[in-house]
Coordinates of C-alpha atoms and ligand atoms in Angstrom, one line a residue:
Chain A
M1 CA 0.0 0.0 0.0
N2 CA 1.3 3.4 -1.1
W3 CA 0.1 5.6 1.8
Q4 CA 2.1 8.6 0.6
S5 CA 0.0 8.7 -2.5
V6 CA -3.3 8.1 -0.7
A7 CA -2.4 10.9 1.7
A8 CA -1.7 13.2 -1.2
I9 CA -5.1 12.6 -2.8
Y10 CA -6.9 12.8 0.5
R11 CA -5.2 16.1 1.4
F12 CA -5.8 17.6 -2.1
E13 CA -9.5 16.7 -1.8
M14 CA -9.9 18.0 1.7
A15 CA -8.3 21.3 0.6
R16 CA -11.3 21.6 -1.7
T17 CA -13.6 21.2 1.3
F18 CA -11.7 23.7 3.4
R19 CA -11.6 26.2 0.6
T20 CA -15.4 26.3 0.9
L21 CA -15.4 25.7 4.7
L22 CA -17.9 28.4 5.5
Q23 CA -20.4 27.0 3.0
S24 CA -19.7 23.5 4.1
I25 CA -20.6 24.3 7.7
V26 CA -23.3 27.0 7.3
S27 CA -25.5 25.1 4.9
P28 CA -26.1 22.0 7.1
V29 CA -26.6 24.2 10.2
L30 CA -29.1 26.3 8.3
S31 CA -31.0 23.4 6.8
T32 CA -31.1 21.6 10.1
S33 CA -32.5 24.6 11.8
L34 CA -35.1 25.0 9.1
Y35 CA -36.1 21.3 9.5
F36 CA -36.6 21.8 13.2
V37 CA -38.7 24.9 12.6
V38 CA -40.9 23.3 10.0
F39 CA -41.1 19.6 11.2
G40 CA -40.3 20.0 14.8
A41 CA -42.4 23.0 15.6
A42 CA -45.2 22.8 13.1
I43 CA -45.8 19.1 12.8
G44 CA -44.3 18.2 16.2
S45 CA -47.0 20.3 17.9
R46 CA -49.5 17.8 16.5
I47 CA -47.6 14.6 16.9
D48 CA -45.7 15.3 20.1
Q49 CA -44.5 11.7 20.7
V50 CA -43.5 8.7 18.6
E51 CA -43.1 5.5 20.6
G52 CA -42.3 7.4 23.8
V53 CA -39.8 9.8 22.1
S54 CA -40.6 13.5 21.6
Y55 CA -41.1 14.1 17.8
G56 CA -38.3 16.7 17.8
S57 CA -35.8 14.2 19.1
F58 CA -37.3 11.4 17.0
I59 CA -36.4 13.1 13.7
V60 CA -32.8 13.8 14.6
P61 CA -31.4 10.4 13.4
G62 CA -33.4 10.6 10.2
L63 CA -32.3 14.1 9.6
I64 CA -28.6 13.2 10.0
M65 CA -29.0 10.2 7.7
L66 CA -30.7 12.2 5.1
S67 CA -27.9 14.8 5.0
V68 CA -25.1 12.3 5.3
M69 CA -26.4 10.1 2.5
T70 CA -27.0 12.9 0.0
Q71 CA -23.8 14.7 1.0
S72 CA -21.7 11.5 0.6
I73 CA -23.1 10.9 -2.8
T74 CA -22.8 14.5 -4.0
V75 CA -19.3 15.0 -2.7
A76 CA -17.9 11.7 -3.8
S77 CA -19.4 11.7 -7.2
F78 CA -18.3 15.3 -7.9
G79 CA -14.9 14.6 -6.4
I80 CA -14.1 12.0 -9.1
Y81 CA -16.2 13.5 -11.9
F82 CA -14.6 16.9 -11.8
P83 CA -11.1 15.6 -12.6
K84 CA -12.6 13.6 -15.4
F85 CA -14.4 16.7 -16.7
I86 CA -11.5 19.1 -16.6
G87 CA -9.0 16.4 -17.6
T88 CA -6.7 16.3 -14.6
I89 CA -7.6 12.6 -14.1
F90 CA -4.7 11.9 -16.5
E91 CA -2.3 12.5 -13.6
I92 CA -4.1 10.1 -11.3
L93 CA -4.2 7.4 -14.0
S94 CA -0.6 7.8 -14.8
A95 CA 0.6 7.8 -11.2
P96 CA 2.0 4.7 -9.5
V97 CA -1.1 4.2 -7.5
S98 CA -3.5 1.3 -7.6
F99 CA -7.2 1.7 -8.0
I100 CA -7.7 0.8 -4.3
E101 CA -5.5 3.7 -3.3
I102 CA -7.4 6.1 -5.5
V103 CA -10.6 4.9 -4.0
I104 CA -9.3 5.2 -0.4
G105 CA -8.1 8.8 -1.1
Y106 CA -11.2 10.1 -2.8
V107 CA -13.8 8.1 -0.9
G108 CA -12.0 8.8 2.4
A109 CA -12.1 12.5 1.8
A110 CA -15.8 12.4 0.8
A111 CA -16.7 10.3 3.8
T112 CA -14.8 12.6 6.1
K113 CA -16.7 15.6 4.8
S114 CA -20.1 14.0 5.2
L115 CA -19.1 12.7 8.7
M116 CA -18.2 16.2 9.6
I117 CA -21.6 17.4 8.4
G118 CA -23.3 14.6 10.3
V119 CA -21.6 15.7 13.5
I120 CA -22.4 19.3 12.9
I121 CA -26.1 18.5 12.5
L122 CA -26.0 16.5 15.7
I123 CA -24.5 19.4 17.5
T124 CA -27.0 21.9 16.0
A125 CA -29.9 19.6 16.9
H126 CA -28.6 19.6 20.4
F127 CA -29.5 23.2 20.7
F128 CA -33.1 22.5 19.8
V129 CA -34.0 19.2 21.5
D130 CA -32.7 16.8 24.2
I131 CA -30.8 13.9 22.7
D132 CA -29.6 10.9 24.7
I133 CA -27.7 8.4 22.7
A134 CA -28.4 4.9 24.0
H135 CA -25.6 3.1 22.1
P136 CA -22.9 5.7 21.2
V137 CA -20.5 3.1 19.8
Y138 CA -23.2 1.7 17.5
M139 CA -24.2 5.2 16.6
L140 CA -20.8 6.2 15.5
G141 CA -20.2 2.9 13.7
F142 CA -23.5 3.3 11.8
L143 CA -22.7 6.8 10.9
V144 CA -19.2 6.0 9.6
L145 CA -20.4 2.9 7.7
T146 CA -23.1 5.0 6.0
C147 CA -20.7 7.8 5.1
V148 CA -18.2 5.3 3.6
S149 CA -20.7 3.1 1.7
F150 CA -22.6 6.1 0.3
S151 CA -19.4 7.8 -0.7
L152 CA -18.4 4.6 -2.5
F153 CA -21.7 4.7 -4.2
G154 CA -21.1 8.3 -5.2
F155 CA -17.7 7.4 -6.5
I156 CA -19.3 4.8 -8.8
I157 CA -21.8 7.4 -10.0
G158 CA -19.0 9.9 -10.7
I159 CA -17.1 7.4 -12.8
W160 CA -20.3 6.3 -14.6
A161 CA -21.6 9.8 -15.4
R162 CA -20.7 11.3 -18.8
N163 CA -22.2 14.7 -18.1
F164 CA -23.5 16.9 -15.2
E165 CA -27.1 15.8 -15.8
Q166 CA -26.2 12.2 -15.2
L167 CA -24.2 13.2 -12.2
Q168 CA -27.4 14.6 -10.6
L169 CA -29.8 12.1 -11.9
V170 CA -29.3 9.3 -9.5
P171 CA -29.2 11.4 -6.3
L172 CA -32.3 13.3 -7.5
L173 CA -34.4 10.5 -8.9
I174 CA -33.5 7.6 -6.7
I175 CA -31.8 8.6 -3.4
T176 CA -33.9 11.6 -2.4
P177 CA -37.2 9.7 -2.7
L178 CA -35.8 6.5 -1.0
V179 CA -34.5 8.6 1.8
F180 CA -37.7 10.6 2.3
L181 CA -39.8 7.5 2.1
G182 CA -37.4 5.6 4.3
G183 CA -38.8 6.9 7.5
S184 CA -36.6 9.9 8.1
F185 CA -39.4 11.9 9.6
Y186 CA -41.8 9.1 10.7
S187 CA -41.9 5.6 12.0
I188 CA -42.8 2.9 9.5
S189 CA -45.4 1.7 12.0
M190 CA -47.3 4.9 11.4
L191 CA -48.0 3.8 7.8
P192 CA -51.0 1.8 6.7
A193 CA -50.3 -2.0 6.7
A194 CA -49.9 -2.3 2.9
W195 CA -47.4 0.6 2.8
Q196 CA -45.5 -0.9 5.6
T197 CA -44.9 -4.0 3.4
V198 CA -43.8 -1.8 0.5
A199 CA -41.5 0.2 2.8
L200 CA -39.6 -3.0 3.7
F201 CA -38.3 -3.1 0.1
N202 CA -36.7 0.2 0.6
P203 CA -33.1 -0.4 1.7
V204 CA -32.9 3.0 3.3
V205 CA -35.5 2.0 5.9
Y206 CA -33.1 -0.5 7.4
L207 CA -30.3 2.1 7.7
I208 CA -32.4 4.8 9.2
S209 CA -34.1 2.3 11.5
G210 CA -30.7 1.0 12.7
F211 CA -29.3 4.4 13.2
R212 CA -32.4 5.4 15.2
W213 CA -32.1 2.3 17.3
S214 CA -28.6 3.4 18.4
F215 CA -30.2 6.6 19.7
F216 CA -33.4 5.5 21.3
G217 CA -33.1 1.7 21.6
M218 CA -36.2 1.2 19.5
A219 CA -36.5 0.4 15.8
D220 CA -38.8 -0.4 12.9
V221 CA -36.8 -3.5 12.0
P222 CA -34.5 -5.7 14.0
I223 CA -31.1 -4.2 14.4
G224 CA -29.5 -7.3 12.9
W225 CA -31.3 -6.7 9.7
S226 CA -30.0 -3.1 9.6
L227 CA -26.5 -4.2 10.1
L228 CA -27.0 -6.8 7.4
A229 CA -28.4 -4.2 5.0
I230 CA -25.5 -1.8 5.4
A231 CA -23.0 -4.6 5.1
A232 CA -24.7 -5.8 1.9
F233 CA -24.7 -2.3 0.4
L234 CA -21.1 -1.9 1.3
A235 CA -20.2 -5.2 -0.3
L236 CA -22.2 -4.4 -3.4
C237 CA -20.4 -1.1 -3.9
L238 CA -17.0 -2.7 -3.3
A239 CA -17.8 -5.4 -5.8
V240 CA -18.8 -2.9 -8.5
I241 CA -15.6 -0.8 -7.8
W242 CA -13.5 -3.9 -8.0
W243 CA -15.0 -4.6 -11.4
I244 CA -14.4 -1.1 -12.6
F245 CA -10.8 -1.5 -11.4
K246 CA -10.4 -4.8 -13.3
T247 CA -11.8 -3.5 -16.6
G248 CA -10.8 0.2 -16.5
W249 CA -14.5 0.9 -17.4
R250 CA -15.0 4.6 -18.4
L251 CA -11.5 5.5 -17.1
R252 CA -9.0 3.9 -19.4
N253 CA -11.1 3.9 -22.6
Chain B
M1 CA 22.5 -1.1 -21.7
S2 CA 19.1 -2.3 -22.8
A3 CA 16.3 0.0 -24.0
R4 CA 14.7 2.3 -21.6
I5 CA 11.3 1.8 -23.3
S6 CA 10.5 -1.2 -25.3
I7 CA 7.2 -1.4 -27.2
K8 CA 6.2 -4.6 -28.9
G9 CA 3.3 -5.2 -31.3
L10 CA 1.2 -2.4 -29.7
S11 CA -2.2 -1.8 -31.2
K12 CA -5.1 0.3 -30.1
V13 CA -8.6 0.1 -31.4
Y14 CA -10.9 2.6 -29.9
A15 CA -14.5 1.7 -29.0
S16 CA -15.6 3.6 -32.1
G17 CA -13.8 1.0 -34.1
L18 CA -11.0 3.4 -35.1
T19 CA -7.5 1.8 -35.2
A20 CA -5.3 4.5 -33.7
L21 CA -2.2 2.3 -33.4
D22 CA -1.4 -0.5 -35.7
N23 CA 1.2 -3.0 -34.5
V24 CA 3.8 -0.5 -33.3
D25 CA 7.3 -1.7 -32.4
L26 CA 9.7 0.9 -30.9
E27 CA 12.8 0.9 -28.7
I28 CA 13.8 4.0 -27.0
E29 CA 17.4 4.2 -25.7
P30 CA 18.4 5.6 -22.2
G31 CA 19.3 9.2 -22.2
E32 CA 18.2 10.0 -25.8
I33 CA 15.8 12.6 -27.0
L34 CA 13.4 10.9 -29.4
S35 CA 10.9 13.0 -31.4
L36 CA 7.7 11.5 -32.6
L37 CA 6.9 13.4 -35.8
G38 CA 3.5 13.0 -37.3
P39 CA 0.4 14.9 -38.6
N40 CA -2.8 15.4 -36.6
G41 CA -4.5 12.1 -35.7
A42 CA -1.4 10.0 -36.3
G43 CA -1.6 8.3 -33.0
K44 CA 1.1 10.1 -31.1
T45 CA -1.0 11.0 -28.0
T46 CA -2.5 7.5 -28.0
L47 CA 0.9 5.9 -28.0
I48 CA 2.0 8.1 -25.0
S49 CA -1.3 7.5 -23.2
I50 CA -0.8 3.8 -23.3
I51 CA 2.8 3.9 -22.2
C52 CA 1.8 6.1 -19.2
G53 CA -1.2 4.0 -18.2
I54 CA -4.0 6.4 -19.2
A55 CA -5.4 4.1 -21.9
N56 CA -5.4 0.4 -22.1
P57 CA -3.8 -1.2 -25.1
T58 CA -5.9 -3.5 -27.3
S59 CA -2.9 -5.8 -27.8
G60 CA 0.9 -5.7 -27.4
T61 CA 3.2 -4.9 -24.5
V62 CA 5.2 -1.9 -23.2
E63 CA 8.1 -2.1 -20.8
V64 CA 9.6 0.9 -19.1
G65 CA 13.0 0.4 -17.5
G66 CA 12.4 -3.3 -17.8
Y67 CA 9.0 -3.2 -16.0
D68 CA 5.8 -4.2 -17.8
T69 CA 3.5 -1.2 -17.7
I70 CA 0.5 -3.3 -16.7
R71 CA 1.8 -6.2 -14.6
D72 CA 4.4 -4.0 -12.9
F73 CA 2.7 -0.6 -13.2
R74 CA 4.0 0.8 -10.0
N75 CA 7.7 0.5 -10.9
A76 CA 7.1 1.5 -14.5
R77 CA 5.1 4.6 -13.7
K78 CA 7.4 5.8 -11.0
L79 CA 10.0 6.4 -13.7
I80 CA 7.7 8.5 -15.9
G81 CA 6.8 12.1 -16.0
L82 CA 4.1 13.3 -18.5
V83 CA 3.4 16.7 -19.8
P84 CA 0.1 16.3 -21.7
Q85 CA -1.0 18.0 -24.9
E86 CA -4.1 19.4 -23.3
V87 CA -3.7 21.9 -20.5
S88 CA -5.7 20.5 -17.7
L89 CA -5.2 21.8 -14.2
E90 CA -7.4 22.3 -11.1
P91 CA -8.4 25.9 -11.5
F92 CA -8.8 26.9 -7.9
E93 CA -5.7 25.5 -6.5
T94 CA -2.4 27.4 -6.1
V95 CA 0.7 26.7 -8.2
I96 CA 2.8 25.4 -5.4
N97 CA 0.1 23.1 -4.0
T98 CA -0.6 21.7 -7.4
V99 CA 3.0 20.9 -8.0
S100 CA 3.6 19.5 -4.5
F101 CA 0.5 17.3 -4.9
S102 CA 2.1 15.7 -8.0
R103 CA 5.2 14.7 -6.0
G104 CA 3.1 13.2 -3.2
L105 CA 0.9 11.4 -5.7
F106 CA 3.9 9.7 -7.0
G107 CA 4.7 8.5 -3.6
L108 CA 7.7 10.7 -2.8
P109 CA 8.2 12.5 0.5
R110 CA 7.9 16.2 0.6
N111 CA 10.9 18.1 -0.7
P112 CA 10.3 21.9 -0.7
A113 CA 13.8 22.6 -1.9
H114 CA 13.3 20.5 -5.0
I115 CA 10.0 22.1 -5.7
E116 CA 11.5 25.5 -5.3
K117 CA 14.3 24.7 -7.7
I118 CA 11.9 23.6 -10.4
L119 CA 9.6 26.6 -10.0
R120 CA 12.6 28.9 -10.2
Q121 CA 13.9 27.1 -13.2
L122 CA 10.6 27.5 -15.0
S123 CA 10.2 31.2 -13.8
L124 CA 7.1 30.3 -11.8
W125 CA 8.5 31.0 -8.3
D126 CA 6.9 34.5 -8.1
K127 CA 3.6 32.9 -9.1
R128 CA 3.7 30.1 -6.5
D129 CA 0.8 31.4 -4.5
S130 CA -1.3 32.4 -7.4
K131 CA -4.3 30.3 -8.3
I132 CA -4.0 28.4 -11.6
M133 CA -6.9 30.3 -13.1
E134 CA -5.0 33.5 -12.7
L135 CA -2.2 32.3 -14.9
S136 CA -1.7 32.9 -18.6
G137 CA -1.8 29.9 -21.0
G138 CA 2.0 29.7 -21.3
M139 CA 2.4 29.8 -17.5
K140 CA -0.1 27.0 -17.2
R141 CA 1.9 24.9 -19.6
R142 CA 5.0 25.5 -17.4
V143 CA 3.0 24.4 -14.4
L144 CA 2.3 21.1 -16.2
I145 CA 6.1 20.8 -16.8
A146 CA 6.8 21.5 -13.2
K147 CA 4.3 18.9 -12.1
A148 CA 5.9 16.3 -14.3
L149 CA 9.4 17.2 -13.0
S150 CA 8.3 17.3 -9.3
H151 CA 8.7 13.6 -8.9
E152 CA 12.2 13.4 -10.6
P153 CA 11.2 11.2 -13.5
Q154 CA 13.8 9.3 -15.5
V155 CA 11.7 9.3 -18.6
L156 CA 9.9 12.5 -19.6
F157 CA 7.1 12.7 -22.2
L158 CA 6.4 16.1 -23.7
D159 CA 3.2 15.9 -25.9
E160 CA 3.5 18.9 -28.2
P161 CA 5.3 21.1 -25.8
S162 CA 5.5 24.1 -28.1
A163 CA 1.8 24.4 -28.8
G164 CA 0.7 27.9 -27.8
V165 CA 4.1 28.9 -26.5
D166 CA 6.0 32.0 -27.6
V167 CA 9.5 32.0 -29.1
E168 CA 11.2 33.1 -25.9
L169 CA 9.5 30.4 -23.8
R170 CA 10.2 27.8 -26.4
K171 CA 13.9 28.5 -26.2
D172 CA 13.8 28.3 -22.4
M173 CA 11.9 25.0 -22.7
W174 CA 14.4 23.6 -25.1
E175 CA 17.2 24.6 -22.7
T176 CA 15.4 22.9 -19.8
V177 CA 15.0 19.8 -21.9
R178 CA 18.7 19.7 -22.8
A179 CA 19.7 20.2 -19.2
L180 CA 17.5 17.2 -18.3
Q181 CA 19.0 15.1 -20.9
E182 CA 22.5 16.0 -19.6
A183 CA 21.3 14.8 -16.2
G184 CA 20.4 11.5 -17.8
T185 CA 16.7 11.8 -18.5
T186 CA 15.3 10.1 -21.5
I187 CA 12.9 12.4 -23.3
I188 CA 10.2 11.7 -25.8
L189 CA 8.6 14.7 -27.5
T190 CA 5.9 14.9 -30.1
T191 CA 5.7 17.6 -32.7
H192 CA 4.2 18.5 -36.1
Y193 CA 7.3 20.5 -37.0
I194 CA 10.3 19.2 -38.6
E195 CA 12.4 22.1 -37.5
E196 CA 11.6 21.4 -33.9
A197 CA 12.4 17.7 -34.3
E198 CA 15.6 18.5 -36.1
A199 CA 16.7 21.0 -33.5
M200 CA 16.0 18.9 -30.5
A201 CA 16.1 15.2 -31.2
D202 CA 18.8 12.6 -31.4
R203 CA 16.5 10.4 -33.3
I204 CA 13.2 11.0 -35.1
G205 CA 10.4 8.5 -35.4
V206 CA 7.9 9.3 -38.1
I207 CA 4.4 8.1 -37.4
R208 CA 1.4 8.2 -39.6
K209 CA -2.0 6.5 -39.4
G210 CA -1.0 4.5 -36.4
Q211 CA 2.2 3.2 -37.9
I212 CA 5.8 4.0 -37.3
L213 CA 7.1 4.6 -40.8
L214 CA 10.7 4.8 -39.6
V215 CA 13.0 5.7 -36.8
E216 CA 16.4 7.2 -37.6
E217 CA 19.2 9.3 -36.3
T218 CA 18.2 12.9 -36.9
A219 CA 21.3 13.8 -39.0
A220 CA 20.9 10.7 -41.2
L221 CA 17.2 11.4 -41.7
M222 CA 17.8 15.0 -42.5
Q223 CA 20.5 14.1 -45.0
R224 CA 18.2 11.7 -46.7
L225 CA 15.0 13.7 -46.6
G226 CA 15.7 17.1 -45.3
R227 CA 15.7 19.3 -48.3
K228 CA 15.4 23.0 -48.6
Q229 CA 14.0 25.0 -51.5
L230 CA 15.3 28.3 -52.6
E231 CA 12.7 30.4 -54.4
I232 CA 14.1 33.1 -56.7
E233 CA 11.6 35.8 -57.7
L234 CA 12.5 37.7 -60.8
Q235 CA 11.9 41.3 -61.8
A236 CA 10.8 40.3 -65.3
P237 CA 8.7 37.3 -66.5
L238 CA 10.6 34.5 -68.1
D239 CA 9.4 32.1 -70.8
A240 CA 11.9 29.4 -70.2
I241 CA 14.9 28.6 -68.1
P242 CA 18.0 30.1 -69.9
G243 CA 20.3 27.5 -71.3
S244 CA 23.2 28.7 -69.2
L245 CA 21.3 27.5 -66.1
S246 CA 20.4 24.1 -67.4
G247 CA 23.1 22.5 -65.2
Y248 CA 21.0 23.2 -62.1
D249 CA 18.1 21.3 -60.8
L250 CA 15.8 24.2 -61.4
E251 CA 12.0 24.3 -61.7
R252 CA 9.9 27.1 -63.1
K253 CA 7.1 27.6 -60.6
D254 CA 5.5 30.4 -62.5
E255 CA 6.8 32.8 -65.1
R256 CA 8.5 35.0 -62.4
T257 CA 9.6 32.3 -59.9
L258 CA 12.4 29.7 -60.1
V259 CA 12.7 27.0 -57.5
Y260 CA 16.0 25.4 -56.6
A261 CA 16.0 22.3 -54.4
Y262 CA 19.2 21.7 -52.4
D263 CA 20.5 19.4 -49.7
T264 CA 21.0 21.2 -46.4
Q265 CA 23.4 18.5 -45.2
S266 CA 25.8 18.5 -48.1
E267 CA 29.1 20.4 -47.9
R268 CA 28.2 22.8 -50.7
T269 CA 24.7 23.9 -51.4
G270 CA 25.6 25.6 -54.7
I271 CA 23.6 28.6 -53.9
T272 CA 26.4 31.2 -54.4
R273 CA 27.3 29.7 -57.8
L274 CA 23.7 29.6 -58.9
L275 CA 23.0 33.2 -57.9
N276 CA 26.1 34.3 -59.8
D277 CA 25.0 32.4 -62.8
V278 CA 21.5 33.8 -62.6
Q279 CA 23.0 37.3 -62.6
A280 CA 25.3 36.4 -65.5
A281 CA 22.3 35.3 -67.5
G282 CA 21.1 38.8 -67.2
L283 CA 18.1 38.1 -64.9
Q284 CA 17.2 40.7 -62.2
L285 CA 16.4 39.4 -58.7
R286 CA 13.3 40.8 -57.0
D287 CA 13.3 38.5 -53.9
V288 CA 14.9 35.3 -52.6
Q289 CA 13.5 33.0 -49.9
T290 CA 14.1 29.5 -48.6
R291 CA 11.6 27.0 -47.4
Q292 CA 12.2 23.7 -45.5
S293 CA 10.6 20.6 -46.8
S294 CA 7.3 20.1 -45.0
L295 CA 6.2 17.0 -43.2
E296 CA 4.0 16.3 -46.2
D297 CA 7.1 16.5 -48.5
I298 CA 8.8 13.9 -46.3
F299 CA 5.9 11.6 -46.5
V300 CA 5.8 11.9 -50.2
D301 CA 9.6 11.1 -50.3
L302 CA 9.2 8.2 -48.0
V303 CA 6.4 6.7 -50.0
K304 CA 8.4 7.1 -53.2
E305 CA 11.3 5.4 -51.5
D306 CA 9.1 2.6 -50.4
A307 CA 7.9 2.1 -53.9
A308 CA 11.4 2.1 -55.3
Ligands
LIG401 N1 -10.8 8.6 -26.7 C1 -10.9 8.4 -28.1 N2 -11.9 7.7 -28.6 C2 -12.0 7.5 -29.9 N3 -11.0 7.8 -30.8 C3 -10.0 8.5 -30.3 C4 -9.8 8.8 -29.0 N4 -8.7 9.5 -28.8 C5 -8.1 9.6 -30.0 N5 -8.9 9.0 -31.0 C6 -8.6 8.9 -32.4 O1 -7.4 8.2 -32.5 C7 -6.6 8.8 -33.6 C8 -5.2 9.2 -33.0 O2 -5.4 10.2 -32.1 P1 -4.2 10.9 -31.3 O3 -4.8 11.8 -30.4 O4 -3.4 9.8 -30.8 O5 -3.4 11.6 -32.5 P2 -2.2 12.6 -32.4 O6 -1.1 12.0 -33.3 O7 -1.8 12.9 -31.0 O8 -2.8 13.9 -33.1 P3 -2.5 15.4 -32.8 O9 -1.2 15.8 -33.5 O10 -3.6 16.1 -33.4 O11 -2.4 15.6 -31.3 C9 -7.4 10.0 -34.1 O12 -8.0 9.6 -35.3 C10 -8.4 10.3 -33.0 O13 -9.6 10.7 -33.6
LIG402 MG1 -1.8 14.5 -29.8

């Protein structure tokens, strides 16, 4: 493993984040606050409790997952698409680095950024509602796994995309609906029975449910399933990336 | 010593079905400057891209410093620096960060002194904290060179280094290239211009339509193919070439212009004698100019030679 090169890529990518540090911090803080005003105050005043947890607190894990998933995909896909677009990818391809090292550098940087955003949201939420984290280690583990696996997914999209439209297509058409329908702002048990069954086909449900369990010790689906879901998603992304690596697909034409 | 770069049976067929390289064999010696000379679309960039690992070959093998560029890509690529044809740089990053990044990317520890030396050499030191987007085109090209040199390559590829570069800078660049060669670097540069190949290269490889037509010592190639033409423009129109000039290889381009082809490499070009004789024949000169044989002329000659 050539850690010097990995570190170079990681640092270069993080520099991009720090160049826009203000924007990187302000926008999640702002959007979280808005969610609390709209969902917490307006809707929360009608729902007040979900399975023994105040609605304001209840939405915190979903809110974090929503941001972390979309940010991971956006940052990671842009991170690798941009060099392809402006042509600087030639240097990465001609460097003595393996694909695995490229992935660790780019995905590591994207995951770091979304992890930072997740933590910022958690801290911001703290100012609005009380949050007790029942299983902090699981919470952190889930958060990191989600950041990493969705950054991997974003990386794949960035390599696949041939233009900016395609780059935004997957997050917009697939991820956003799955996340919103995945129980970010409600418990699956609040849905009509038929929809509960449908929801179980949404992989994001398992992730949000597992993450929420680490906060409140209660979940829509057993925690084991959630762990399985995130592991499966991670494995799938790794397999696709391994295949891209083998074939040079869309990289070494 | 064995070849620094050894290319065997290399072909590249793009997904579009276009054959960009057709069974190329080429050996590049350590410490030489090799110029790849060929028209647009000949396959020069494709060849370089495959050697550097940017594109996959369809068939064939490449070894750099004895390392296979695919099986042993780490060792092979460590030796290589590439200055691409297209200027592509991260616009928002500073010069010094961009150049330092390249060194780290190639797995070398930080060495600010080395980076400073390169930036000074390329007259970029004053611009080190500028963002790339604030630089002129020529400066950006120099940043690309600095990036390639940052990791101390033993083999340097310059893909059309003189495109969009003014005369002054071109001279500087050629000096830099010569200094690198003296330090033992093997250099491969592509160009459309015979003059550039002639001025820089120890050997010239002529490539067209994905095939290497020949690789020869520059002097030998120029002797064989490098001809110049002297165009003599006359004051008054002329019906035919006067008999007293029939001993020269003269051609009447139009009624006022005579063309004399001569060999730049031969001891005597015969120009003085010709001009004297022209005057003796009572012809008044209006203008005289010389023209180097173009790449196209060389191809025509080569094809003629092939047929012979
Ligand atoms: N990515 C690609 N996909 C399909 N065809 C390509 C690709 N890149 C190059 N080609 C084609 O391959 C041929 C060789 O191109 P290449 O860029 O190697 O030429 P070149 O000798 O570098 O030309 P120039 O002097 O214009 O830079 C051209 O016909 C070109 O259109
Ligand atoms: Mg080219």
